[in-house]
Amino acid sequence: MSLISQISTDKRFVMGFITLLLTCFAKATTYEVSSDGNYDFTSIQEAIDIAIDNDTILVHPGTYYENISINSKNISLQSTYYLTDNSEDIENTFISGDPDNSAIRVENSESVTIQGFKISNNYLRTAYIFPEVSGGGILVDDSHVDILNCSVLNSISRGGSGLMVSNNSEVFVSGLNVYNNLALYHGGGLSIEESYIQFDNENKCSIYNNYAGGGMDIFVMDCNESQNFCMNISLELVSQNINQPDEYYFRAVNMNEVLISAEDSYFNHIESDLYISVEGDDSNSGMTPDESLITIAYAMNIIASDSLNQRSIYISPGTYSFTNNQQIFPFACKSYINLVGNGEVVLDLEGDGLLTWLWQSQNTMLSNIRIINGYMHTSSPPI
């Protein structure tokens, strides 16, 4: 073959490759969703159903009352924050699911991006009944997902109520805020099981004020990539600034090593006994009967645990339940903290309730308290 023929052949190859690339990019489509009907769709799921690989779903501000499923698709789900870089677009683009399922489910997908949403499956709308699902806000199963600049709150599930990552998934999180979520078993905020997660060290995430039977904020299990693997978690805001799992806020199972760092703590922990009453208020100090708190789980969150100085939470007479006074069940119990009833104290778990798992607590005592319509465990919860 002559040099001229070779050059001609090479040019045809390059031009053909460029044409192929342009054809692939040309097939990528952006579908726009708005709740007011001014764009292609009013439902996010309808746009997802029609989308193919490499497409983008652009969601305009509004509240979307739906539970979303992305299954075996490689797409990008974006709010207009993607274009504006305006944090108000995150707050105003709300995926509001029902509590019987995850607000967003991603399954069997190789490349998905979720950016710029407020996300919830809304356990505060009614008295909570725990659904038979994990990952109340976001569930990632057997998938690779980037979750960027989202807030996940007020979600409920069996475990990982803010975000559940499972089944050999890989997730990158950046600017993710996870708070006010509730799990029956582990990981009120985040649960990672047999998967890998990477936290952005620049645009840091915050995980705080979540509730669960164990590992109130974070639960990790079987996430070792190698024999010497160390999981590093660097956050902006946490419930309490700790540097390794403590079993209360953070539980780790079958992990080589986990290191945690954070810039700030959400709670200012109180080195004192605390008081609870049905007429209390969580804006009070809780340090005297006249300054009683009302939520038992909140008191457990803010009281300081000290092996050298056992402390108690004293509960005044009355019935404590979600319906009567917005109690949060379950909650983990800290070591070296007692729950003591002063008189006739009833904790009404309203039929589907678990008070707490005491399996991880040391020197913890419950006394003069009657539990109805629910139960309490002293052994380890299922994993």
Tab-separated table of C-alpha atoms in Angstrom:
chain	number	residue	atom	x	y	z
A	1	MET	CA	0.000	0.000	0.000
A	2	SER	CA	1.300	3.435	-0.949
A	3	LEU	CA	1.795	6.178	1.616
A	4	ILE	CA	-1.029	8.184	0.045
A	5	SER	CA	-3.385	5.202	0.246
A	6	GLN	CA	-2.407	4.636	3.893
A	7	ILE	CA	-3.100	8.263	4.776
A	8	SER	CA	-6.441	8.103	2.982
A	9	THR	CA	-7.385	4.948	4.884
A	10	ASP	CA	-6.376	6.512	8.208
A	11	LYS	CA	-8.437	9.621	7.468
A	12	ARG	CA	-11.479	7.514	6.664
A	13	PHE	CA	-11.015	5.636	9.936
A	14	VAL	CA	-10.702	8.821	11.988
A	15	MET	CA	-13.686	10.430	10.256
A	16	GLY	CA	-15.727	7.306	10.797
A	17	PHE	CA	-14.842	7.251	14.486
A	18	ILE	CA	-15.757	10.934	14.872
A	19	THR	CA	-19.052	10.320	13.089
A	20	LEU	CA	-19.778	7.438	15.453
A	21	LEU	CA	-19.090	9.626	18.478
A	22	LEU	CA	-21.271	12.435	17.163
A	23	THR	CA	-24.044	9.954	16.477
A	24	CYS	CA	-23.851	8.664	20.064
A	25	PHE	CA	-23.946	12.148	21.522
A	26	ALA	CA	-26.732	13.156	19.186
A	27	LYS	CA	-28.885	10.401	20.613
A	28	ALA	CA	-28.635	11.825	24.142
A	29	THR	CA	-31.821	13.718	24.954
A	30	THR	CA	-32.782	16.076	27.763
A	31	TYR	CA	-36.362	15.671	28.976
A	32	GLU	CA	-37.733	18.486	31.111
A	33	VAL	CA	-40.230	18.012	33.948
A	34	SER	CA	-42.305	20.646	35.729
A	35	SER	CA	-45.222	20.332	38.110
A	36	ASP	CA	-47.091	23.154	36.346
A	37	GLY	CA	-47.170	21.413	32.958
A	38	ASN	CA	-45.018	23.939	31.099
A	39	TYR	CA	-42.497	21.340	29.903
A	40	ASP	CA	-42.394	17.810	28.486
A	41	PHE	CA	-43.711	15.977	31.566
A	42	THR	CA	-45.381	16.633	34.916
A	43	SER	CA	-44.111	13.332	36.380
A	44	ILE	CA	-40.436	12.486	36.900
A	45	GLN	CA	-41.153	8.756	36.543
A	46	GLU	CA	-42.818	9.262	33.165
A	47	ALA	CA	-39.656	10.967	31.916
A	48	ILE	CA	-37.464	8.198	33.336
A	49	ASP	CA	-39.589	5.525	31.674
A	50	ILE	CA	-39.042	7.006	28.222
A	51	ALA	CA	-35.352	7.850	28.734
A	52	ILE	CA	-32.518	5.721	27.379
A	53	ASP	CA	-28.833	5.554	28.279
A	54	ASN	CA	-27.022	8.924	28.437
A	55	ASP	CA	-30.267	10.918	28.592
A	56	THR	CA	-30.823	13.666	31.160
A	57	ILE	CA	-33.982	14.341	33.144
A	58	LEU	CA	-34.072	18.050	34.054
A	59	VAL	CA	-36.576	18.762	36.842
A	60	HIS	CA	-37.824	22.293	37.451
A	61	PRO	CA	-38.662	23.534	40.983
A	62	GLY	CA	-41.845	22.102	42.471
A	63	THR	CA	-43.078	19.287	44.703
A	64	TYR	CA	-43.326	15.870	43.039
A	65	TYR	CA	-45.515	13.427	44.951
A	66	GLU	CA	-44.085	10.169	43.646
A	67	ASN	CA	-41.725	7.308	44.415
A	68	ILE	CA	-39.135	7.062	41.663
A	69	SER	CA	-37.491	3.941	40.231
A	70	ILE	CA	-34.406	3.834	37.984
A	71	ASN	CA	-33.770	0.251	36.915
A	72	SER	CA	-31.136	-0.842	34.377
A	73	LYS	CA	-30.709	2.656	32.975
A	74	ASN	CA	-27.674	4.938	32.828
A	75	ILE	CA	-29.123	8.424	33.070
A	76	SER	CA	-28.704	11.739	34.829
A	77	LEU	CA	-31.455	13.081	37.109
A	78	GLN	CA	-30.891	16.789	37.679
A	79	SER	CA	-32.718	19.718	39.198
A	80	THR	CA	-32.140	23.176	37.748
A	81	TYR	CA	-29.332	23.546	40.315
A	82	TYR	CA	-27.358	21.779	37.579
A	83	LEU	CA	-27.688	24.986	35.498
A	84	THR	CA	-27.988	27.770	38.079
A	85	ASP	CA	-25.746	26.695	40.978
A	86	ASN	CA	-28.417	28.290	43.191
A	87	SER	CA	-28.974	26.351	46.447
A	88	GLU	CA	-32.612	27.526	46.544
A	89	ASP	CA	-33.261	25.199	43.603
A	90	ILE	CA	-32.308	22.257	45.843
A	91	GLU	CA	-34.718	23.314	48.590
A	92	ASN	CA	-37.511	24.011	46.111
A	93	THR	CA	-37.262	20.796	44.078
A	94	PHE	CA	-38.838	18.234	46.382
A	95	ILE	CA	-39.301	14.527	45.648
A	96	SER	CA	-41.984	13.636	48.191
A	97	GLY	CA	-42.610	9.895	48.232
A	98	ASP	CA	-44.959	7.679	50.228
A	99	PRO	CA	-43.460	5.920	53.272
A	100	ASP	CA	-44.242	2.417	52.003
A	101	ASN	CA	-41.279	2.552	49.588
A	102	SER	CA	-38.032	4.376	48.857
A	103	ALA	CA	-38.456	7.873	47.491
A	104	ILE	CA	-35.756	7.004	44.911
A	105	ARG	CA	-34.682	3.454	44.014
A	106	VAL	CA	-31.679	2.828	41.759
A	107	GLU	CA	-31.133	-0.801	40.802
A	108	ASN	CA	-28.953	-2.679	38.305
A	109	SER	CA	-27.567	0.512	36.770
A	110	GLU	CA	-23.951	1.182	35.789
A	111	SER	CA	-23.932	4.981	35.757
A	112	VAL	CA	-26.537	7.228	37.379
A	113	THR	CA	-26.196	10.805	38.639
A	114	ILE	CA	-28.678	12.406	41.046
A	115	GLN	CA	-28.155	16.088	41.760
A	116	GLY	CA	-29.919	18.976	43.434
A	117	PHE	CA	-33.016	17.574	45.192
A	118	LYS	CA	-34.718	17.539	48.562
A	119	ILE	CA	-35.848	13.951	49.111
A	120	SER	CA	-38.199	12.286	51.603
A	121	ASN	CA	-40.616	9.393	52.011
A	122	ASN	CA	-42.397	11.387	54.704
A	123	TYR	CA	-42.669	9.468	57.957
A	124	LEU	CA	-43.897	12.625	59.736
A	125	ARG	CA	-47.113	12.825	57.727
A	126	THR	CA	-48.798	10.112	59.853
A	127	ALA	CA	-48.039	7.947	62.846
A	128	TYR	CA	-45.231	5.775	61.579
A	129	ILE	CA	-45.614	2.148	60.620
A	130	PHE	CA	-42.280	0.717	59.488
A	131	PRO	CA	-42.435	-0.349	55.834
A	132	GLU	CA	-40.903	-3.590	54.597
A	133	VAL	CA	-38.188	-1.690	52.742
A	134	SER	CA	-34.649	-0.436	53.305
A	135	GLY	CA	-33.449	2.931	52.095
A	136	GLY	CA	-36.386	5.227	52.800
A	137	GLY	CA	-34.918	8.260	51.052
A	138	ILE	CA	-32.582	6.656	48.495
A	139	LEU	CA	-31.869	2.975	47.864
A	140	VAL	CA	-28.867	2.030	45.713
A	141	ASP	CA	-28.710	-1.679	44.862
A	142	ASP	CA	-26.121	-3.254	42.540
A	143	SER	CA	-25.446	0.126	40.917
A	144	HIS	CA	-22.874	2.896	40.456
A	145	VAL	CA	-24.344	6.244	41.480
A	146	ASP	CA	-23.120	9.793	42.088
A	147	ILE	CA	-25.300	11.693	44.583
A	148	LEU	CA	-24.511	15.398	44.537
A	149	ASN	CA	-25.889	18.364	46.486
A	150	CYS	CA	-29.015	16.681	47.832
A	151	SER	CA	-30.816	16.718	51.176
A	152	VAL	CA	-32.504	13.552	52.497
A	153	LEU	CA	-34.799	14.000	55.489
A	154	ASN	CA	-37.913	12.712	57.280
A	155	SER	CA	-37.603	9.239	55.765
A	156	ILE	CA	-38.396	5.885	57.368
A	157	SER	CA	-37.409	2.276	56.640
A	158	ARG	CA	-36.050	-0.896	58.199
A	159	GLY	CA	-32.449	0.292	57.725
A	160	GLY	CA	-30.449	3.021	55.998
A	161	SER	CA	-33.407	5.351	56.100
A	162	GLY	CA	-31.628	8.312	54.542
A	163	LEU	CA	-29.457	6.322	52.143
A	164	MET	CA	-29.002	2.558	51.795
A	165	VAL	CA	-26.091	1.320	49.642
A	166	SER	CA	-26.037	-2.447	49.130
A	167	ASN	CA	-25.188	-5.433	46.954
A	168	ASN	CA	-21.786	-4.479	45.510
A	169	SER	CA	-22.755	-0.926	44.703
A	170	GLU	CA	-20.337	1.976	44.313
A	171	VAL	CA	-21.464	5.438	45.375
A	172	PHE	CA	-19.807	8.851	45.369
A	173	VAL	CA	-21.424	11.458	47.612
A	174	SER	CA	-20.751	15.197	47.538
A	175	GLY	CA	-22.602	17.934	49.407
A	176	LEU	CA	-25.133	15.388	50.720
A	177	ASN	CA	-27.091	16.321	53.857
A	178	VAL	CA	-28.827	13.460	55.708
A	179	TYR	CA	-30.857	14.309	58.808
A	180	ASN	CA	-34.090	13.641	60.740
A	181	ASN	CA	-34.485	10.081	59.414
A	182	LEU	CA	-35.679	7.016	61.359
A	183	ALA	CA	-34.728	3.328	60.980
A	184	LEU	CA	-36.100	0.320	62.833
A	185	TYR	CA	-32.767	-1.508	62.935
A	186	HIS	CA	-29.499	0.131	61.811
A	187	GLY	CA	-28.315	3.318	60.189
A	188	GLY	CA	-30.957	5.973	60.682
A	189	GLY	CA	-29.013	8.190	58.302
A	190	LEU	CA	-26.793	5.918	56.203
A	191	SER	CA	-26.257	2.178	55.817
A	192	ILE	CA	-23.524	0.653	53.634
A	193	GLU	CA	-23.502	-3.116	53.195
A	194	GLU	CA	-21.078	-5.067	50.986
A	195	SER	CA	-20.477	-1.948	48.928
A	196	TYR	CA	-18.087	0.974	48.486
A	197	ILE	CA	-18.739	4.632	49.217
A	198	GLN	CA	-16.484	7.630	48.638
A	199	PHE	CA	-17.033	10.944	50.417
A	200	ASP	CA	-15.991	14.174	48.728
A	201	ASN	CA	-13.263	15.819	50.820
A	202	GLU	CA	-13.942	19.268	49.339
A	203	ASN	CA	-17.724	19.604	49.109
A	204	LYS	CA	-18.286	17.709	52.350
A	205	CYS	CA	-21.400	15.866	53.476
A	206	SER	CA	-23.301	16.138	56.771
A	207	ILE	CA	-25.042	13.282	58.612
A	208	TYR	CA	-26.736	14.134	61.896
A	209	ASN	CA	-29.824	13.914	64.127
A	210	ASN	CA	-31.012	10.561	62.798
A	211	TYR	CA	-32.574	7.782	64.867
A	212	ALA	CA	-32.357	3.978	64.832
A	213	GLY	CA	-32.203	0.962	67.109
A	214	GLY	CA	-28.400	0.956	66.648
A	215	GLY	CA	-25.936	3.119	64.751
A	216	MET	CA	-28.200	6.153	64.926
A	217	ASP	CA	-26.451	7.970	62.063
A	218	ILE	CA	-24.246	5.452	60.219
A	219	PHE	CA	-23.987	1.671	59.873
A	220	VAL	CA	-21.321	-0.092	57.769
A	221	MET	CA	-20.879	-3.837	57.276
A	222	ASP	CA	-18.634	-6.051	55.116
A	223	CYS	CA	-17.215	-3.166	53.096
A	224	ASN	CA	-13.542	-4.206	53.059
A	225	GLU	CA	-12.028	-3.886	49.588
A	226	SER	CA	-8.862	-5.684	50.679
A	227	GLN	CA	-7.234	-7.206	53.745
A	228	ASN	CA	-5.688	-3.870	54.758
A	229	PHE	CA	-8.572	-1.643	53.660
A	230	CYS	CA	-9.371	1.382	55.824
A	231	MET	CA	-12.600	3.316	55.284
A	232	ASN	CA	-12.108	7.058	55.703
A	233	ILE	CA	-15.182	9.203	56.267
A	234	SER	CA	-14.667	12.968	56.287
A	235	LEU	CA	-17.788	15.033	57.045
A	236	GLU	CA	-18.733	18.634	57.708
A	237	LEU	CA	-21.398	18.148	60.412
A	238	VAL	CA	-22.146	15.105	62.595
A	239	SER	CA	-24.221	14.468	65.709
A	240	GLN	CA	-21.089	14.021	67.814
A	241	ASN	CA	-17.491	14.444	66.709
A	242	ILE	CA	-15.947	10.993	67.104
A	243	ASN	CA	-12.930	9.460	65.354
A	244	GLN	CA	-14.039	5.830	65.248
A	245	PRO	CA	-17.264	3.808	65.533
A	246	ASP	CA	-18.874	4.145	68.968
A	247	GLU	CA	-21.867	1.779	68.481
A	248	TYR	CA	-24.339	4.564	69.345
A	249	TYR	CA	-23.970	7.072	66.533
A	250	PHE	CA	-21.853	4.836	64.299
A	251	ARG	CA	-21.799	1.053	64.163
A	252	ALA	CA	-19.335	-1.027	62.121
A	253	VAL	CA	-19.544	-4.816	61.609
A	254	ASN	CA	-16.844	-6.966	59.983
A	255	MET	CA	-14.727	-3.961	59.058
A	256	ASN	CA	-10.915	-3.790	59.196
A	257	GLU	CA	-10.719	-0.150	60.198
A	258	VAL	CA	-12.945	2.905	59.972
A	259	LEU	CA	-11.706	6.451	60.563
A	260	ILE	CA	-14.071	9.395	60.966
A	261	SER	CA	-13.413	13.113	60.970
A	262	ALA	CA	-15.781	16.073	61.062
A	263	GLU	CA	-15.572	19.834	61.240
A	264	ASP	CA	-18.416	20.357	63.711
A	265	SER	CA	-20.976	18.632	65.971
A	266	TYR	CA	-24.733	19.169	65.783
A	267	PHE	CA	-25.346	18.505	69.493
A	268	ASN	CA	-23.790	20.233	72.481
A	269	HIS	CA	-23.591	17.339	74.912
A	270	ILE	CA	-24.711	18.022	78.468
A	271	GLU	CA	-22.762	16.647	81.433
A	272	SER	CA	-25.761	16.442	83.740
A	273	ASP	CA	-28.842	14.378	84.542
A	274	LEU	CA	-31.809	15.356	82.377
A	275	TYR	CA	-35.559	15.602	83.013
A	276	ILE	CA	-38.544	14.726	80.784
A	277	SER	CA	-42.239	15.576	81.168
A	278	VAL	CA	-45.332	15.542	78.967
A	279	GLU	CA	-45.506	19.315	79.434
A	280	GLY	CA	-41.826	19.836	78.605
A	281	ASP	CA	-40.246	21.454	75.590
A	282	ASP	CA	-37.111	20.453	73.710
A	283	SER	CA	-36.034	24.092	73.635
A	284	ASN	CA	-35.562	23.915	77.429
A	285	SER	CA	-32.252	23.042	79.048
A	286	GLY	CA	-33.593	19.759	80.494
A	287	MET	CA	-31.316	20.139	83.523
A	288	THR	CA	-34.073	20.719	86.123
A	289	PRO	CA	-37.719	19.547	86.449
A	290	ASP	CA	-38.876	23.097	85.724
A	291	GLU	CA	-36.823	23.078	82.494
A	292	SER	CA	-37.944	19.608	81.333
A	293	LEU	CA	-37.559	18.333	77.806
A	294	ILE	CA	-40.388	16.405	76.143
A	295	THR	CA	-38.703	13.920	73.746
A	296	ILE	CA	-36.929	10.978	75.374
A	297	ALA	CA	-34.880	10.139	72.275
A	298	TYR	CA	-33.659	13.726	72.039
A	299	ALA	CA	-32.573	13.644	75.687
A	300	MET	CA	-30.617	10.456	75.003
A	301	ASN	CA	-28.938	12.179	72.066
A	302	ILE	CA	-27.717	15.188	74.031
A	303	ILE	CA	-26.756	13.652	77.387
A	304	ALA	CA	-23.033	12.978	77.767
A	305	SER	CA	-22.021	9.378	78.426
A	306	ASP	CA	-19.183	8.919	80.928
A	307	SER	CA	-17.972	5.592	82.298
A	308	LEU	CA	-16.730	7.375	85.443
A	309	ASN	CA	-19.962	9.259	86.103
A	310	GLN	CA	-23.215	7.384	85.507
A	311	ARG	CA	-26.105	9.715	84.598
A	312	SER	CA	-29.895	9.378	84.425
A	313	ILE	CA	-32.815	10.667	82.395
A	314	TYR	CA	-35.742	11.131	84.796
A	315	ILE	CA	-39.205	10.812	83.233
A	316	SER	CA	-42.231	12.418	84.906
A	317	PRO	CA	-45.621	10.605	85.077
A	318	GLY	CA	-47.631	10.392	81.862
A	319	THR	CA	-48.079	8.515	78.606
A	320	TYR	CA	-45.400	9.063	75.991
A	321	SER	CA	-46.185	8.162	72.372
A	322	PHE	CA	-45.860	9.453	68.833
A	323	THR	CA	-49.533	10.412	68.723
A	324	ASN	CA	-49.646	12.168	72.102
A	325	ASN	CA	-46.359	14.033	72.099
A	326	GLN	CA	-44.335	13.129	69.002
A	327	GLN	CA	-42.025	10.637	70.715
A	328	ILE	CA	-39.454	8.960	68.478
A	329	PHE	CA	-39.153	5.156	68.704
A	330	PRO	CA	-36.859	3.346	68.406
A	331	PHE	CA	-33.730	5.020	69.656
A	332	ALA	CA	-30.431	3.577	70.769
A	333	CYS	CA	-29.418	3.757	74.431
A	334	LYS	CA	-26.017	5.126	75.394
A	335	SER	CA	-23.814	3.262	77.815
A	336	TYR	CA	-23.745	4.528	81.408
A	337	ILE	CA	-27.149	6.243	81.018
A	338	ASN	CA	-30.258	5.183	82.992
A	339	LEU	CA	-33.908	5.776	82.080
A	340	VAL	CA	-35.840	6.242	85.321
A	341	GLY	CA	-39.599	6.691	85.688
A	342	ASN	CA	-40.780	8.993	88.460
A	343	GLY	CA	-44.276	7.627	89.091
A	344	GLU	CA	-46.619	6.050	86.498
A	345	VAL	CA	-44.671	6.302	83.250
A	346	VAL	CA	-46.080	4.582	80.148
A	347	LEU	CA	-44.253	4.342	76.823
A	348	ASP	CA	-46.911	3.518	74.206
A	349	LEU	CA	-45.275	2.200	71.039
A	350	GLU	CA	-48.632	2.039	69.249
A	351	GLY	CA	-48.586	-1.436	67.806
A	352	ASP	CA	-45.604	-1.543	65.451
A	353	GLY	CA	-43.069	-0.223	67.900
A	354	LEU	CA	-39.628	-1.121	69.106
A	355	LEU	CA	-38.336	0.928	72.027
A	356	THR	CA	-34.628	0.196	71.742
A	357	TRP	CA	-31.935	-2.422	71.302
A	358	LEU	CA	-29.851	-2.678	74.483
A	359	TRP	CA	-27.372	-5.173	73.054
A	360	GLN	CA	-24.563	-2.612	72.606
A	361	SER	CA	-25.082	-0.651	75.851
A	362	GLN	CA	-23.010	-1.092	78.996
A	363	ASN	CA	-24.277	-0.339	82.505
A	364	THR	CA	-27.645	0.912	81.286
A	365	MET	CA	-30.783	0.530	83.428
A	366	LEU	CA	-34.483	1.061	82.717
A	367	SER	CA	-36.628	1.305	85.855
A	368	ASN	CA	-40.227	2.151	86.791
A	369	ILE	CA	-41.283	2.306	83.136
A	370	ARG	CA	-44.156	0.368	81.543
A	371	ILE	CA	-43.944	-0.411	77.817
A	372	ILE	CA	-47.203	-1.161	75.959
A	373	ASN	CA	-48.046	-2.044	72.346
A	374	GLY	CA	-44.422	-2.781	71.524
A	375	TYR	CA	-41.252	-4.429	72.726
A	376	MET	CA	-37.610	-4.024	73.662
A	377	HIS	CA	-34.569	-6.186	72.873
A	378	THR	CA	-31.412	-6.893	74.808
A	379	SER	CA	-29.797	-8.944	72.013
A	380	SER	CA	-28.339	-7.769	68.733
A	381	PRO	CA	-30.776	-6.625	66.032
A	382	PRO	CA	-30.796	-8.594	62.777
A	383	ILE	CA	-28.118	-7.728	60.222
